[in-house]
CSV table of C-alpha atoms and ligand atoms in Angstrom, one decimal:
chain,number,residue,atom,x,y,z
A,1,MET,CA,-37.7,74.9,73.7
A,2,ASN,CA,-40.6,73.1,75.3
A,3,ARG,CA,-38.8,70.1,76.8
A,4,GLU,CA,-40.2,68.1,79.6
A,5,LEU,CA,-39.7,69.2,83.2
A,6,VAL,CA,-37.0,68.4,85.8
A,7,ILE,CA,-38.7,67.7,89.1
A,8,THR,CA,-36.8,67.3,92.3
A,9,ILE,CA,-38.0,65.8,95.6
A,10,ASP,CA,-35.7,66.2,98.6
A,11,GLY,CA,-36.3,65.4,102.3
A,12,PRO,CA,-35.2,63.2,105.2
A,13,ALA,CA,-35.5,59.4,105.4
A,14,GLY,CA,-39.0,58.0,105.7
A,15,ALA,CA,-40.8,61.1,104.6
A,16,GLY,CA,-42.3,59.1,101.7
A,17,LYS,CA,-40.1,60.4,98.9
A,18,SER,CA,-39.7,57.0,97.1
A,19,THR,CA,-43.3,56.1,97.1
A,20,VAL,CA,-44.4,59.6,96.0
A,21,SER,CA,-41.6,60.0,93.4
A,22,LYS,CA,-42.3,56.6,91.8
A,23,LEU,CA,-46.0,57.5,91.5
A,24,LEU,CA,-45.4,60.9,90.1
A,25,ALA,CA,-42.9,59.6,87.5
A,26,LYS,CA,-45.4,56.9,86.5
A,27,ARG,CA,-48.3,59.3,86.1
A,28,LEU,CA,-46.3,61.8,84.2
A,29,GLY,CA,-44.5,59.2,82.0
A,30,TYR,CA,-41.2,60.5,83.4
A,31,ILE,CA,-38.0,58.7,84.4
A,32,TYR,CA,-37.6,58.1,88.1
A,33,VAL,CA,-34.1,58.5,89.6
A,34,ASP,CA,-33.5,57.3,93.2
A,35,THR,CA,-30.2,59.0,94.1
A,36,GLY,CA,-30.2,57.6,97.6
A,37,ALA,CA,-29.9,54.1,96.0
A,38,MET,CA,-26.8,55.4,94.2
A,39,TYR,CA,-25.1,56.4,97.5
A,40,ARG,CA,-26.2,53.0,98.9
A,41,ALA,CA,-24.6,51.2,95.9
A,42,VAL,CA,-21.3,53.0,96.6
A,43,ALA,CA,-21.6,51.9,100.3
A,44,VAL,CA,-22.0,48.3,99.2
A,45,LEU,CA,-19.0,48.5,96.9
A,46,ALA,CA,-16.9,50.1,99.7
A,47,ARG,CA,-18.0,47.4,102.2
A,48,ASP,CA,-17.0,44.7,99.7
A,49,SER,CA,-13.7,46.3,98.7
A,50,GLU,CA,-10.3,44.9,99.8
A,51,HIS,CA,-9.7,47.9,101.9
A,52,ALA,CA,-10.0,47.3,105.7
A,53,ASN,CA,-11.7,50.7,106.1
A,54,PRO,CA,-14.6,51.3,103.7
A,55,LEU,CA,-14.3,55.0,104.3
A,56,ASP,CA,-10.7,55.2,103.3
A,57,GLU,CA,-10.3,58.0,100.8
A,58,SER,CA,-8.3,56.1,98.3
A,59,ALA,CA,-10.7,53.2,98.4
A,60,LEU,CA,-13.6,55.5,97.6
A,61,GLU,CA,-11.5,57.2,94.9
A,62,ASP,CA,-10.9,53.8,93.3
A,63,ILE,CA,-14.6,52.9,93.4
A,64,CYS,CA,-15.7,56.2,91.9
A,65,LEU,CA,-13.1,56.3,89.1
A,66,GLY,CA,-14.7,53.6,87.0
A,67,LEU,CA,-18.1,53.6,88.6
A,68,ASP,CA,-21.0,52.5,86.3
A,69,LEU,CA,-24.5,52.7,87.7
A,70,GLN,CA,-27.6,51.6,85.8
A,71,PHE,CA,-31.2,51.5,86.7
A,72,ILE,CA,-33.1,48.8,84.9
A,73,ASN,CA,-36.9,48.6,84.8
A,74,LYS,CA,-38.0,45.0,84.4
A,75,ASN,CA,-41.7,44.2,84.7
A,76,SER,CA,-42.3,47.4,86.8
A,77,VAL,CA,-39.5,46.4,89.2
A,78,LEU,CA,-36.6,48.8,89.4
A,79,TYR,CA,-33.2,47.1,89.6
A,80,LEU,CA,-29.9,48.8,90.3
A,81,LEU,CA,-26.7,47.5,88.7
A,82,ALA,CA,-23.4,48.7,90.1
A,83,ASN,CA,-20.6,47.8,87.7
A,84,GLY,CA,-22.9,45.1,86.3
A,85,GLN,CA,-23.6,43.6,89.7
A,86,ASP,CA,-27.3,43.5,90.9
A,87,VAL,CA,-27.3,45.4,94.2
A,88,THR,CA,-31.0,45.9,94.4
A,89,THR,CA,-31.6,43.9,97.6
A,90,GLU,CA,-28.3,44.5,99.3
A,91,ILE,CA,-28.6,48.3,99.3
A,92,ARG,CA,-31.7,48.1,101.5
A,93,ARG,CA,-29.9,46.3,104.4
A,94,PRO,CA,-30.0,48.4,107.6
A,95,GLU,CA,-26.2,48.5,108.0
A,96,ILE,CA,-25.9,49.9,104.5
A,97,SER,CA,-28.1,52.9,105.5
A,98,SER,CA,-25.5,54.2,108.0
A,99,LEU,CA,-22.6,53.4,105.6
A,100,ALA,CA,-24.3,55.2,102.8
A,101,SER,CA,-24.8,58.3,105.0
A,102,ALA,CA,-21.0,58.2,105.9
A,103,VAL,CA,-19.8,57.7,102.3
A,104,SER,CA,-22.1,60.5,101.1
A,105,ALA,CA,-20.2,63.0,103.2
A,106,GLN,CA,-17.0,62.4,101.1
A,107,THR,CA,-16.2,64.9,98.3
A,108,VAL,CA,-15.0,62.3,95.8
A,109,VAL,CA,-18.3,60.4,96.1
A,110,ARG,CA,-20.6,63.4,95.9
A,111,GLU,CA,-18.7,64.8,92.9
A,112,ARG,CA,-18.9,61.6,90.9
A,113,LEU,CA,-22.5,60.8,91.8
A,114,SER,CA,-23.7,64.4,91.1
A,115,GLU,CA,-22.1,64.1,87.6
A,116,ILE,CA,-23.9,60.9,86.9
A,117,GLN,CA,-27.2,62.3,88.2
A,118,ARG,CA,-26.9,65.5,86.1
A,119,ARG,CA,-26.4,63.3,83.0
A,120,MET,CA,-29.5,61.2,83.9
A,121,GLY,CA,-31.6,64.3,84.2
A,122,ALA,CA,-30.1,66.3,81.3
A,123,ASP,CA,-33.0,65.8,78.9
A,124,GLY,CA,-35.8,66.6,81.3
A,125,GLY,CA,-38.8,64.3,81.8
A,126,VAL,CA,-37.4,63.2,85.1
A,127,VAL,CA,-38.3,63.0,88.8
A,128,LEU,CA,-35.1,62.8,91.0
A,129,GLU,CA,-35.4,62.1,94.7
A,130,GLY,CA,-32.6,62.7,97.3
A,131,ARG,CA,-31.2,65.2,99.7
A,132,ASP,CA,-29.5,67.8,97.5
A,133,MET,CA,-31.3,67.5,94.2
A,134,GLY,CA,-32.9,71.0,94.3
A,135,THR,CA,-30.1,72.7,96.2
A,136,VAL,CA,-26.9,71.5,94.5
A,137,VAL,CA,-27.4,69.0,91.6
A,138,PHE,CA,-30.3,70.7,89.8
A,139,PRO,CA,-30.5,74.3,91.3
A,140,ASP,CA,-32.5,75.3,88.1
A,141,ALA,CA,-35.0,72.4,88.4
A,142,ASP,CA,-38.5,73.4,87.1
A,143,VAL,CA,-40.4,72.2,90.2
A,144,LYS,CA,-38.8,71.5,93.6
A,145,PHE,CA,-40.4,69.8,96.5
A,146,PHE,CA,-39.2,69.3,100.0
A,147,LEU,CA,-41.1,66.4,101.6
A,148,ASP,CA,-41.0,66.2,105.3
A,149,ALA,CA,-42.8,64.4,108.2
A,150,ASN,CA,-42.3,64.3,111.9
A,151,PRO,CA,-39.5,61.9,113.1
A,152,GLU,CA,-41.8,59.5,115.0
A,153,ILE,CA,-44.0,58.9,112.0
A,154,ARG,CA,-41.1,58.6,109.7
A,155,SER,CA,-39.3,56.0,111.9
A,156,LYS,CA,-42.6,54.0,112.3
A,157,ARG,CA,-42.9,53.8,108.5
A,158,ARG,CA,-39.3,52.7,108.1
A,159,TYR,CA,-39.8,50.1,110.9
A,160,LEU,CA,-42.8,48.6,109.2
A,161,GLU,CA,-40.9,48.4,105.8
A,162,LEU,CA,-38.1,46.5,107.5
A,163,GLU,CA,-40.4,44.2,109.4
A,164,VAL,CA,-42.1,43.2,106.1
A,165,LYS,CA,-38.7,42.3,104.7
A,166,GLY,CA,-38.0,40.2,107.8
A,167,GLU,CA,-35.1,42.4,109.1
A,168,LYS,CA,-34.5,41.8,112.8
A,169,THR,CA,-34.8,45.2,114.5
A,170,THR,CA,-36.9,47.2,117.0
A,171,PRO,CA,-38.8,50.4,116.6
A,172,GLN,CA,-36.5,52.1,119.1
A,173,GLU,CA,-33.4,51.0,117.1
A,174,VAL,CA,-34.9,52.3,113.9
A,175,TYR,CA,-35.8,55.6,115.5
A,176,GLN,CA,-32.3,56.1,116.9
A,177,GLN,CA,-30.6,55.2,113.7
A,178,MET,CA,-32.9,57.4,111.6
A,179,VAL,CA,-32.4,60.5,113.9
A,180,GLU,CA,-28.6,60.0,113.8
A,181,ARG,CA,-28.6,59.6,110.0
A,182,ASP,CA,-30.7,62.8,109.6
A,183,ARG,CA,-28.3,64.6,111.9
A,184,ASN,CA,-25.3,63.4,109.8
A,185,ASP,CA,-27.0,64.2,106.5
A,186,SER,CA,-28.1,67.7,107.6
A,187,SER,CA,-24.9,68.7,109.4
A,188,ARG,CA,-22.3,67.7,106.9
A,189,GLU,CA,-20.4,70.5,105.1
A,190,LEU,CA,-21.0,69.2,101.6
A,191,ALA,CA,-24.5,69.5,100.1
A,192,PRO,CA,-26.3,69.0,103.5
A,193,LEU,CA,-30.0,68.0,103.6
A,194,LYS,CA,-32.0,71.2,103.5
A,195,SER,CA,-34.9,72.7,101.6
A,196,ALA,CA,-34.0,74.8,98.6
A,197,THR,CA,-35.3,78.4,99.2
A,198,ASP,CA,-37.6,78.0,96.2
A,199,ALA,CA,-38.9,74.5,97.1
A,200,ILE,CA,-42.5,73.8,97.9
A,201,VAL,CA,-42.5,72.3,101.4
A,202,VAL,CA,-45.0,69.4,101.8
A,203,ASP,CA,-45.6,67.7,105.2
A,204,SER,CA,-46.7,64.1,104.8
A,205,SER,CA,-47.1,63.4,108.6
A,206,HIS,CA,-50.9,63.1,108.5
A,207,ALA,CA,-51.5,62.9,104.7
A,208,GLN,CA,-52.4,59.9,102.6
A,209,ILE,CA,-50.0,59.2,99.7
A,210,GLU,CA,-52.6,60.0,97.1
A,211,GLU,CA,-53.3,63.4,98.7
A,212,VAL,CA,-49.6,64.3,98.5
A,213,VAL,CA,-49.3,63.1,94.9
A,214,GLN,CA,-52.4,65.1,93.9
A,215,LEU,CA,-51.0,68.2,95.5
A,216,MET,CA,-47.7,67.8,93.7
A,217,LEU,CA,-49.4,67.1,90.4
A,218,GLY,CA,-51.4,70.3,90.8
A,219,CYS,CA,-48.2,72.3,91.3
A,220,ILE,CA,-46.6,70.6,88.3
A,221,GLU,CA,-49.6,71.3,86.1
A,222,ARG,CA,-49.5,75.0,87.1
A,223,LYS,CA,-45.8,75.2,86.2
A,224,ARG,CA,-46.4,73.5,82.8
A,225,LYS,CA,-49.2,75.9,82.1
A,226,ALA,CA,-47.2,79.0,83.1
A,227,ARG,CA,-44.3,77.8,80.9
A,228,SER,CA,-46.4,77.1,77.8
A,229,GLU,CA,-48.1,80.5,78.2
A,230,LEU,CA,-44.7,82.2,78.4
A,231,LEU,CA,-43.5,80.3,75.3
A,232,SER,CA,-46.5,81.3,73.3
A,233,THR,CA,-46.1,85.0,74.3
A,234,ARG,CA,-42.5,84.8,73.2
A,235,GLU,CA,-43.5,83.2,69.9
A,236,ALA,CA,-46.3,85.8,69.2
B,1,DC,O1,-32.7,58.1,100.5
B,1,DC,P1,-31.8,57.0,101.2
B,1,DC,O2,-32.2,56.8,102.6
B,1,DC,O3,-31.8,55.8,100.3
B,1,DC,O4,-30.3,57.6,101.2
B,1,DC,C1,-29.2,57.0,101.7
B,1,DC,C2,-28.2,58.0,102.2
B,1,DC,O5,-27.6,58.6,101.0
B,1,DC,C3,-28.7,59.1,103.0
B,1,DC,O6,-28.4,58.8,104.4
B,1,DC,C4,-28.0,60.3,102.6
B,1,DC,C5,-27.4,60.0,101.3
B,1,DC,N1,-27.9,60.8,100.2
B,1,DC,C6,-27.3,62.0,99.9
B,1,DC,O7,-26.4,62.4,100.6
B,1,DC,N2,-27.7,62.7,98.8
B,1,DC,C7,-28.7,62.3,98.1
B,1,DC,N3,-29.0,63.0,97.0
B,1,DC,C8,-29.3,61.1,98.3
B,1,DC,C9,-28.9,60.3,99.4
Protein backbone atom coordinates (compact mmCIF):
# COMPACT_ATOMS: atom_id res chain seq x y z
CA MET A 1 0.00 0.00 0.00
CA ASN A 2 1.44 3.37 -0.97
CA ARG A 3 0.33 5.43 2.03
CA GLU A 4 1.96 8.72 2.97
CA LEU A 5 4.97 8.69 5.27
CA VAL A 6 5.38 8.91 9.04
CA ILE A 7 8.23 11.33 9.77
CA THR A 8 9.63 11.78 13.27
CA ILE A 9 11.83 14.59 14.56
CA ASP A 10 13.32 14.18 18.03
CA GLY A 11 15.85 16.29 19.85
CA PRO A 12 16.50 18.55 22.84
CA ALA A 13 14.79 21.88 23.58
CA GLY A 14 15.72 24.78 21.32
CA ALA A 15 17.23 22.70 18.51
CA GLY A 16 14.65 24.13 16.10
CA LYS A 17 12.30 21.12 15.98
CA SER A 18 9.06 23.12 15.99
CA THR A 19 10.06 25.58 13.27
CA VAL A 20 11.48 22.86 11.04
CA SER A 21 8.63 20.38 11.66
CA LYS A 22 5.96 22.99 10.86
CA LEU A 23 7.71 23.96 7.62
CA LEU A 24 8.21 20.35 6.57
CA ALA A 25 4.56 19.50 7.27
CA LYS A 26 3.38 22.53 5.32
CA ARG A 27 5.55 21.78 2.28
CA LEU A 28 4.58 18.11 2.25
CA GLY A 29 0.89 18.80 2.95
CA TYR A 30 1.21 16.65 6.08
CA ILE A 31 -0.30 16.96 9.55
CA TYR A 32 2.02 18.43 12.19
CA VAL A 33 1.91 16.97 15.71
CA ASP A 34 3.73 18.81 18.51
CA THR A 35 3.97 16.12 21.20
CA GLY A 36 5.81 18.46 23.61
CA ALA A 37 2.68 20.64 23.60
CA MET A 38 0.70 17.59 24.72
CA TYR A 39 3.00 17.04 27.75
CA ARG A 40 2.75 20.75 28.47
CA ALA A 41 -1.07 20.54 28.38
CA VAL A 42 -1.00 17.76 30.99
CA ALA A 43 1.29 19.97 33.11
CA VAL A 44 -1.24 22.85 32.91
CA LEU A 45 -4.09 20.53 33.91
CA ALA A 46 -1.98 19.12 36.79
CA ARG A 47 -1.08 22.61 38.02
CA ASP A 48 -4.75 23.65 37.94
CA SER A 49 -6.10 20.47 39.57
CA GLU A 50 -7.33 20.41 43.17
CA HIS A 51 -4.40 18.26 44.26
CA ALA A 52 -1.81 20.06 46.35
CA ASN A 53 0.99 18.21 44.55
CA PRO A 54 0.64 18.34 40.74
CA LEU A 55 2.93 15.31 40.44
CA ASP A 56 0.74 13.17 42.68
CA GLU A 57 0.24 9.85 40.88
CA SER A 58 -3.49 9.67 41.48
CA ALA A 59 -3.91 13.27 40.29
CA LEU A 60 -2.12 12.42 37.03
CA GLU A 61 -4.15 9.23 36.69
CA ASP A 62 -7.38 11.24 36.99
CA ILE A 63 -6.17 13.71 34.37
CA CYS A 64 -5.11 11.01 31.93
CA LEU A 65 -8.25 8.92 32.30
CA GLY A 66 -10.62 11.16 30.40
CA LEU A 67 -8.01 13.30 28.64
CA ASP A 68 -9.09 14.81 25.34
CA LEU A 69 -6.45 16.70 23.31
CA GLN A 70 -7.23 18.38 20.02
CA PHE A 71 -5.03 20.45 17.74
CA ILE A 72 -7.06 22.98 15.76
CA ASN A 73 -5.63 24.89 12.81
CA LYS A 74 -7.39 28.24 12.47
CA ASN A 75 -6.05 30.75 9.92
CA SER A 76 -2.62 29.05 10.03
CA VAL A 77 -2.41 29.32 13.84
CA LEU A 78 -2.27 26.01 15.69
CA TYR A 79 -4.38 25.94 18.84
CA LEU A 80 -4.37 23.19 21.44
CA LEU A 81 -7.53 22.36 23.34
CA ALA A 82 -7.24 20.23 26.48
CA ASN A 83 -10.67 18.92 27.47
CA GLY A 84 -12.15 21.76 25.44
CA GLN A 85 -10.06 24.46 27.19
CA ASP A 86 -7.74 26.58 25.01
CA VAL A 87 -4.26 26.11 26.56
CA THR A 88 -2.27 27.44 23.58
CA THR A 89 -0.74 30.41 25.43
CA GLU A 90 -0.55 28.90 28.90
CA ILE A 91 1.54 25.89 27.83
CA ARG A 92 4.39 28.22 26.75
CA ARG A 93 4.92 29.77 30.18
CA PRO A 94 8.45 29.07 31.56
CA GLU A 95 7.19 27.35 34.74
CA ILE A 96 5.19 24.94 32.59
CA SER A 97 8.41 23.84 30.82
CA SER A 98 9.84 22.36 34.03
CA LEU A 99 6.52 20.88 35.12
CA ALA A 100 6.03 19.29 31.68
CA SER A 101 9.45 17.69 31.97
CA ALA A 102 8.51 16.33 35.42
CA VAL A 103 5.09 14.96 34.40
CA SER A 104 6.63 13.40 31.29
CA ALA A 105 8.67 11.04 33.48
CA GLN A 106 5.47 9.45 34.86
CA THR A 107 4.36 6.13 33.38
CA VAL A 108 0.64 6.90 33.36
CA VAL A 109 1.22 10.12 31.40
CA ARG A 110 3.60 8.57 28.87
CA GLU A 111 1.29 5.62 28.22
CA ARG A 112 -1.76 7.79 27.67
CA LEU A 113 -0.03 10.36 25.47
CA SER A 114 1.78 7.69 23.42
CA GLU A 115 -1.60 6.07 22.74
CA ILE A 116 -3.11 9.40 21.56
CA GLN A 117 0.01 10.12 19.44
CA ARG A 118 -0.11 6.69 17.75
CA ARG A 119 -3.72 7.34 16.85
CA MET A 120 -2.84 10.75 15.41
CA GLY A 121 -0.13 9.24 13.19
CA ALA A 122 -1.88 5.99 12.29
CA ASP A 123 -2.81 6.95 8.72
CA GLY A 124 0.59 8.43 7.81
CA GLY A 125 1.04 11.83 6.17
CA VAL A 126 2.32 13.19 9.45
CA VAL A 127 5.35 14.93 10.97
CA LEU A 128 5.65 14.28 14.72
CA GLU A 129 8.15 16.14 16.86
CA GLY A 130 9.19 15.23 20.39
CA ARG A 131 11.74 13.24 22.38
CA ASP A 132 10.74 9.62 21.81
CA MET A 133 8.87 9.66 18.51
CA GLY A 134 11.44 7.59 16.60
CA THR A 135 12.56 5.43 19.52
CA VAL A 136 9.33 4.43 21.28
CA VAL A 137 6.11 5.79 19.78
CA PHE A 138 6.89 5.15 16.10
CA PRO A 139 9.88 2.75 16.02
CA ASP A 140 8.89 1.83 12.43
CA ALA A 141 8.60 5.44 11.20
CA ASP A 142 9.56 5.88 7.53
CA VAL A 143 12.04 8.71 8.10
CA LYS A 144 13.54 9.61 11.49
CA PHE A 145 15.54 12.71 12.29
CA PHE A 146 17.40 13.70 15.42
CA LEU A 147 17.83 17.47 15.42
CA ASP A 148 20.53 18.78 17.74
CA ALA A 149 22.49 22.00 18.38
CA ASN A 150 25.00 23.08 20.98
CA PRO A 151 23.47 24.13 24.34
CA GLU A 152 24.66 27.77 24.21
CA ILE A 153 23.00 28.31 20.84
CA ARG A 154 19.83 26.49 21.87
CA SER A 155 19.41 28.53 25.05
CA LYS A 156 20.07 31.78 23.20
CA ARG A 157 17.27 30.92 20.75
CA ARG A 158 14.91 30.08 23.61
CA TYR A 159 15.77 33.31 25.43
CA LEU A 160 14.99 35.40 22.33
CA GLU A 161 11.64 33.63 21.93
CA LEU A 162 10.72 34.37 25.55
CA GLU A 163 11.90 37.96 25.28
CA VAL A 164 9.61 38.56 22.29
CA LYS A 165 6.72 37.25 24.36
CA GLY A 166 7.61 39.69 27.15
CA GLU A 167 8.55 36.97 29.69
CA LYS A 168 10.79 38.30 32.46
CA THR A 169 13.91 36.15 32.49
CA THR A 170 17.66 36.30 31.88
CA PRO A 171 19.90 34.41 29.42
CA GLN A 172 21.63 32.69 32.36
CA GLU A 173 18.34 31.55 33.85
CA VAL A 174 17.14 30.18 30.51
CA TYR A 175 20.46 28.35 30.00
CA GLN A 176 20.37 26.75 33.46
CA GLN A 177 16.73 25.68 33.15
CA MET A 178 17.34 24.24 29.69
CA VAL A 179 20.40 22.25 30.73
CA GLU A 180 18.51 20.89 33.72
CA ARG A 181 15.48 19.98 31.60
CA ASP A 182 17.70 18.20 29.05
CA ARG A 183 19.34 16.29 31.88
CA ASN A 184 15.94 15.19 33.25
CA ASP A 185 14.61 14.30 29.79
CA SER A 186 17.72 12.27 28.88
CA SER A 187 18.26 10.51 32.19
CA ARG A 188 14.72 9.35 32.96
CA GLU A 189 14.06 5.63 32.82
CA LEU A 190 11.05 5.83 30.54
CA ALA A 191 11.52 6.79 26.90
CA PRO A 192 14.54 9.05 27.53
CA LEU A 193 15.60 11.64 25.00
CA LYS A 194 18.03 9.91 22.65
CA SER A 195 18.58 9.42 18.99
CA ALA A 196 17.10 6.27 17.42
CA THR A 197 19.88 4.10 15.98
CA ASP A 198 18.39 4.55 12.51
CA ALA A 199 17.78 8.30 12.80
CA ILE A 200 19.48 10.86 10.57
CA VAL A 201 21.32 13.21 12.93
CA VAL A 202 21.20 16.87 11.90
CA ASP A 203 23.13 19.61 13.74
CA SER A 204 21.39 22.98 13.43
CA SER A 205 24.00 24.96 15.44
CA HIS A 206 25.34 26.89 12.48
CA ALA A 207 22.71 26.17 9.84
CA GLN A 208 19.91 28.37 8.55
CA ILE A 209 16.40 26.96 8.96
CA GLU A 210 15.93 26.70 5.21
CA GLU A 211 19.15 24.67 4.86
CA VAL A 212 17.92 22.18 7.46
CA VAL A 213 14.50 21.93 5.80
CA GLN A 214 16.06 21.36 2.37
CA LEU A 215 18.39 18.69 3.73
CA MET A 216 15.43 16.90 5.34
CA LEU A 217 13.25 17.22 2.24
CA GLY A 218 16.07 15.59 0.26
CA CYS A 219 16.15 12.61 2.65
CA ILE A 220 12.35 12.31 2.51
CA GLU A 221 12.34 12.43 -1.29
CA ARG A 222 14.95 9.65 -1.48
CA LYS A 223 12.87 7.54 0.88
CA ARG A 224 9.71 8.09 -1.18
CA LYS A 225 11.55 7.17 -4.37
CA ALA A 226 13.06 4.02 -2.86
CA ARG A 227 9.65 3.01 -1.59
CA SER A 228 7.82 3.51 -4.85
CA GLU A 229 10.59 1.59 -6.70
CA LEU A 230 10.19 -1.26 -4.23
CA LEU A 231 6.42 -1.25 -4.72
CA SER A 232 6.67 -1.30 -8.51
CA THR A 233 9.19 -4.21 -8.37
CA ARG A 234 6.76 -6.11 -6.18
CA GLU A 235 3.86 -5.43 -8.53
CA ALA A 236 5.86 -6.44 -11.65
O1 LIG B 1 9.32 20.06 23.22
P1 LIG B 1 8.87 20.77 24.50
O2 LIG B 1 9.92 21.61 25.11
O3 LIG B 1 7.61 21.52 24.27
O4 LIG B 1 8.55 19.57 25.53
C1 LIG B 1 8.14 19.80 26.85
C2 LIG B 1 8.58 18.63 27.72
O5 LIG B 1 7.82 17.48 27.38
C3 LIG B 1 10.05 18.22 27.59
O6 LIG B 1 10.83 18.73 28.65
C4 LIG B 1 10.04 16.73 27.64
C5 LIG B 1 8.62 16.32 27.41
N1 LIG B 1 8.43 15.55 26.18
C6 LIG B 1 8.61 14.20 26.24
O7 LIG B 1 8.99 13.67 27.27
N2 LIG B 1 8.34 13.43 25.16
C7 LIG B 1 7.95 13.98 24.01
N3 LIG B 1 7.70 13.19 22.96
C8 LIG B 1 7.81 15.37 23.92
C9 LIG B 1 8.07 16.15 25.02
